[in-house]
Tab-separated table of C-alpha atoms in Angstrom:
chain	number	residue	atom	x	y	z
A	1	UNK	CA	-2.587	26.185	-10.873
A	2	UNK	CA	-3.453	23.501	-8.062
A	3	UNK	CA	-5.987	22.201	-10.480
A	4	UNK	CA	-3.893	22.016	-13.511
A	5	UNK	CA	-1.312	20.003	-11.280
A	6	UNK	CA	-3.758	17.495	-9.714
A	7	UNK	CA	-4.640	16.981	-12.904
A	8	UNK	CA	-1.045	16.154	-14.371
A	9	UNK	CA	-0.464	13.907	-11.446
A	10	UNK	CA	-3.876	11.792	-12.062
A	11	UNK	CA	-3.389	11.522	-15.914
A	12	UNK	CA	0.493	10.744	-15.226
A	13	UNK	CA	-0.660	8.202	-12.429
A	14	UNK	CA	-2.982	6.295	-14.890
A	15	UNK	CA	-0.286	5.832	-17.155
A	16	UNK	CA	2.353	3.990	-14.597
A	17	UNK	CA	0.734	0.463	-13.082
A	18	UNK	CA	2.249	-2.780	-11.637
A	19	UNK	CA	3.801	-1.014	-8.547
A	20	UNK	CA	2.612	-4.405	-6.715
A	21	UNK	CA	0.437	-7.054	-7.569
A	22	UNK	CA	-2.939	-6.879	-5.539
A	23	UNK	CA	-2.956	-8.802	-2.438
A	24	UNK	CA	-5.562	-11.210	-3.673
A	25	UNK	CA	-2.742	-12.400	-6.196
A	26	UNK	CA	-0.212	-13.341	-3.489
A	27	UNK	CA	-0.281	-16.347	-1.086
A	28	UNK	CA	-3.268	-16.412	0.993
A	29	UNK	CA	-0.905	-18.649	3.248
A	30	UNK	CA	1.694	-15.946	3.594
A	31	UNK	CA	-0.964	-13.531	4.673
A	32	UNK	CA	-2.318	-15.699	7.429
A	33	UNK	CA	1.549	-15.935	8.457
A	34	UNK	CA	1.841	-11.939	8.352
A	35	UNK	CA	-1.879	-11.466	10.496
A	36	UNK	CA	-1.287	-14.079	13.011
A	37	UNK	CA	2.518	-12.788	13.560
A	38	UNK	CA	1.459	-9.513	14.048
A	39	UNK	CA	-1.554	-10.030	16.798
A	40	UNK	CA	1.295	-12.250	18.116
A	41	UNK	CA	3.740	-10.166	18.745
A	42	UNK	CA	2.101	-6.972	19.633
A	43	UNK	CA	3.565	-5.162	22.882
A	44	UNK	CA	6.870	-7.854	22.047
A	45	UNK	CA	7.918	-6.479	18.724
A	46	UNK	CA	11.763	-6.214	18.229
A	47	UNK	CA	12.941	-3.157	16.429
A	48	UNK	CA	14.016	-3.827	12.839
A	49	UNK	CA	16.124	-2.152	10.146
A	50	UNK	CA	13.906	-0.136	7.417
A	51	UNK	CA	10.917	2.454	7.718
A	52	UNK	CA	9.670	1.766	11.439
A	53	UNK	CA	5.845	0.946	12.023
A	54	UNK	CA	5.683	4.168	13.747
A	55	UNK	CA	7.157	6.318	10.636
A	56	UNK	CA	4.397	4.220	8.266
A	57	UNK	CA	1.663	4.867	10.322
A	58	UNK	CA	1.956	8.599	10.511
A	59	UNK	CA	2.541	8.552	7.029
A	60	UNK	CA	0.059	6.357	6.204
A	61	UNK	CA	-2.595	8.275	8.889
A	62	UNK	CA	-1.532	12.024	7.136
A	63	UNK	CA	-2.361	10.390	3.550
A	64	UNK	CA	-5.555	9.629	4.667
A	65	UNK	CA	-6.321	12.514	6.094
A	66	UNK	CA	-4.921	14.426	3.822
A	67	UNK	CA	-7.469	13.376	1.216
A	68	UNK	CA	-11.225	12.529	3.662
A	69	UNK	CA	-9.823	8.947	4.855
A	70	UNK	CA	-9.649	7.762	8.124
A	71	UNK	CA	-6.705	5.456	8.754
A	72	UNK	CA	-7.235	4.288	12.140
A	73	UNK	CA	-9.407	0.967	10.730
A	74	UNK	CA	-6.871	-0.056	9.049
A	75	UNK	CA	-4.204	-2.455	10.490
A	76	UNK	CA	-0.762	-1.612	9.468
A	77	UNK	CA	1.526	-4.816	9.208
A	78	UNK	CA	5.571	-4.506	8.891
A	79	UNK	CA	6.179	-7.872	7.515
A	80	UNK	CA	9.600	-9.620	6.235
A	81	UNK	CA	7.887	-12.949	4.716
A	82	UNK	CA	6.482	-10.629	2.038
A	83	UNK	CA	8.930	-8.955	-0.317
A	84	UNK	CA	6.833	-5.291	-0.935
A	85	UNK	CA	4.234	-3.354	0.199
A	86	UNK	CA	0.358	-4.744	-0.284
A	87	UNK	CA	-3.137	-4.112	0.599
A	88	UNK	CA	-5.458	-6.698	1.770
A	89	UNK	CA	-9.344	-7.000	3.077
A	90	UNK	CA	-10.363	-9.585	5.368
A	91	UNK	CA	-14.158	-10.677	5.973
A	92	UNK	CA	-13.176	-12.724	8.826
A	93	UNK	CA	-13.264	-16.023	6.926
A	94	UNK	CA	-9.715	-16.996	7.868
A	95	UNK	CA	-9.583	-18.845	11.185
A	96	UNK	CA	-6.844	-16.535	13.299
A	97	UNK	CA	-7.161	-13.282	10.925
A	98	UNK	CA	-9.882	-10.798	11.903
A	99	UNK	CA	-11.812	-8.944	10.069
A	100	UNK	CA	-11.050	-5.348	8.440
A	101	UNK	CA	-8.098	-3.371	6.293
A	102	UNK	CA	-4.996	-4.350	5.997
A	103	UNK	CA	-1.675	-2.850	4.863
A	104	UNK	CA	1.256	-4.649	4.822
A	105	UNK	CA	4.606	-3.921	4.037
A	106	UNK	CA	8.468	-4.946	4.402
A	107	UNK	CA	10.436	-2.301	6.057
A	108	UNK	CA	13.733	-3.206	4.863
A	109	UNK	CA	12.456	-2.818	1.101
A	110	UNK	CA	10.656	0.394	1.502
A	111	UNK	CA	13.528	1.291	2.482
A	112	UNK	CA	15.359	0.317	-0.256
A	113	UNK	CA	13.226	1.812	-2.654
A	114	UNK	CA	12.236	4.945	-1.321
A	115	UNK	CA	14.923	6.285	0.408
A	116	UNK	CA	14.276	9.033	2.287
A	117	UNK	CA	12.569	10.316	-0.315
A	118	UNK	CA	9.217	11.597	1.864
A	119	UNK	CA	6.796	11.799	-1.721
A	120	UNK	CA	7.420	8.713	-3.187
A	121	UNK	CA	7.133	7.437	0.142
A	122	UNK	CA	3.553	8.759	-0.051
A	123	UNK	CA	3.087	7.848	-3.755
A	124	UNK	CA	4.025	4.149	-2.653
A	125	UNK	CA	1.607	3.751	0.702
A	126	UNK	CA	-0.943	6.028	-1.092
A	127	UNK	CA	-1.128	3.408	-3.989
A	128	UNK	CA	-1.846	0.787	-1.485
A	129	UNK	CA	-4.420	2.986	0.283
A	130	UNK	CA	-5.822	3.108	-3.056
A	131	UNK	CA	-6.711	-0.461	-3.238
A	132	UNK	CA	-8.295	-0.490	0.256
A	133	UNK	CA	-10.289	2.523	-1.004
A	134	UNK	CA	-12.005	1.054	-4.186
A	135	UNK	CA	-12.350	-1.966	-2.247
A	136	UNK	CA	-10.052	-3.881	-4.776
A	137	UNK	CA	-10.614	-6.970	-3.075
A	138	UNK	CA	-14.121	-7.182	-2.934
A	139	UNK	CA	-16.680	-7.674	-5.799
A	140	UNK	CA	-17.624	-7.026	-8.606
A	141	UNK	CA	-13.976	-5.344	-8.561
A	142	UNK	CA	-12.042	-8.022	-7.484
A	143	UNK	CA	-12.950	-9.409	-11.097
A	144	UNK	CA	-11.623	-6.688	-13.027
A	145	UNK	CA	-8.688	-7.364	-15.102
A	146	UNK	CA	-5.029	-6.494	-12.854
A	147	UNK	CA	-4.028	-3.986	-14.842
A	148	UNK	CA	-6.926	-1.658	-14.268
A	149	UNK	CA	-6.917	-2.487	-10.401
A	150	UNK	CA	-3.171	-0.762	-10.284
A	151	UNK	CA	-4.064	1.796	-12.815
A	152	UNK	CA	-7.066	3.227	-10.208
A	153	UNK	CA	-4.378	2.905	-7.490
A	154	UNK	CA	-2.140	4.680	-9.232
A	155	UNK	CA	-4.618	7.213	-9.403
A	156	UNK	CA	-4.784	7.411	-6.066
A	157	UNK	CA	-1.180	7.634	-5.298
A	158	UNK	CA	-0.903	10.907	-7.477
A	159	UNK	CA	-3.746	12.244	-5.526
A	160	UNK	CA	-2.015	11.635	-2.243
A	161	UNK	CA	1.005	13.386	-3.750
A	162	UNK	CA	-0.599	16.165	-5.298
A	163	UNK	CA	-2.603	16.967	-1.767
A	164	UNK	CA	1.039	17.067	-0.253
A	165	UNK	CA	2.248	19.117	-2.986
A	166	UNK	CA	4.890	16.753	-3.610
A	167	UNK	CA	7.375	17.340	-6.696
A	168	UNK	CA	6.406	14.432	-9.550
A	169	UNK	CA	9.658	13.700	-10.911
A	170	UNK	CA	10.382	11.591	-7.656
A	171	UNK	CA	6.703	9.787	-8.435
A	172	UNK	CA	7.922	8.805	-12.036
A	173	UNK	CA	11.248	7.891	-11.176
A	174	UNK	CA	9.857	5.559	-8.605
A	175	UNK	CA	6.870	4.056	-10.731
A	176	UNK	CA	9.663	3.560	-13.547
A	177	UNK	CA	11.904	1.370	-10.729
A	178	UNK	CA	8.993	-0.504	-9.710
A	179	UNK	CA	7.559	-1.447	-12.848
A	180	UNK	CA	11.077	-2.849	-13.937
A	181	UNK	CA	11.250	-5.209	-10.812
């Protein structure tokens, strides 16, 4: 039965894209913003309204494990200049933004969109984590066409929710919401 389901949620996955466009589509600018913020402000960080940097990184850290990944190379951002949640690489080549995995998100709208609903939450950041796994921003991948980019994410969001043996109605409704943003 296990089987059968973690199959349903991969074939399902592939069919919903476009929860967010890869990072390498958005601003480079507002991702400098984001990095250099964040090294910034660690140890002076205000709290803020939405899913807490604390909540996402347990989250994020249990999808991981939950599935063979370590989490604790990758940098998790809470960022209000960018409007979703996003996945980036960096090789170092951007003067104030070191090297390694990053995940950024906006607190306020992950709010907003997932509630406290704790498997889409997981369907959302394990889409993300999806990216950083297939290396989505590195070639000969970063040349494949957008739409099969989020379609292997998606993949790997209905992994993350399957592992947690979370209930896919909540994954469709939220792929459905997204997709009409």
């Amino acid at each position: 039965m296990g089987d059968l389901r973690l199959l349903i949620a991969v074939a399902t996955a592939s069919t919903f894209a476009l929860i967010a466009p890869p990072a390498h589509a958005q601003s480079r600018e507002r991702w400098d913003i984001c990095v250099r913020d964040y090294w910034a402000q660690q140890g002076h960080a205000e709290p803020v309204l939405g899913i807490s940097a604390p909540e996402a990184e347990t989250l994020i850290g249990n999808i991981a494990s939950g599935i063979g990944l370590r989490s604790d190379t990758i940098v998790i951002i809470p960022c209000s200049r960018i409007n979703r949640a996003y996945a980036y690489y960096s090789g170092g080549e951007i003067e104030g933004v070191r090297s390694g995995e990053y995940m950024f998100y906006n607190e306020q709208w992950v709010r907003e969109v997932v509630g406290q609903d704790r498997v889409q939450a997981i369907a959302l950041f394990g889409h993300e984590l999806g990216h950083l796994l297939n290396r989505d921003f590195l070639q000969p991948r970063a040349n494949l066409p957008r739409h099969r980019l989020e379609t292997d994410a998606d993949e790997f969001a209905g992994c993350a929710v399957a592992t947690s043996s979370g209930d896919w109605g909540g994954v469709e409704d939220l792929f459905s919401r997204l997709r009409g943003e």
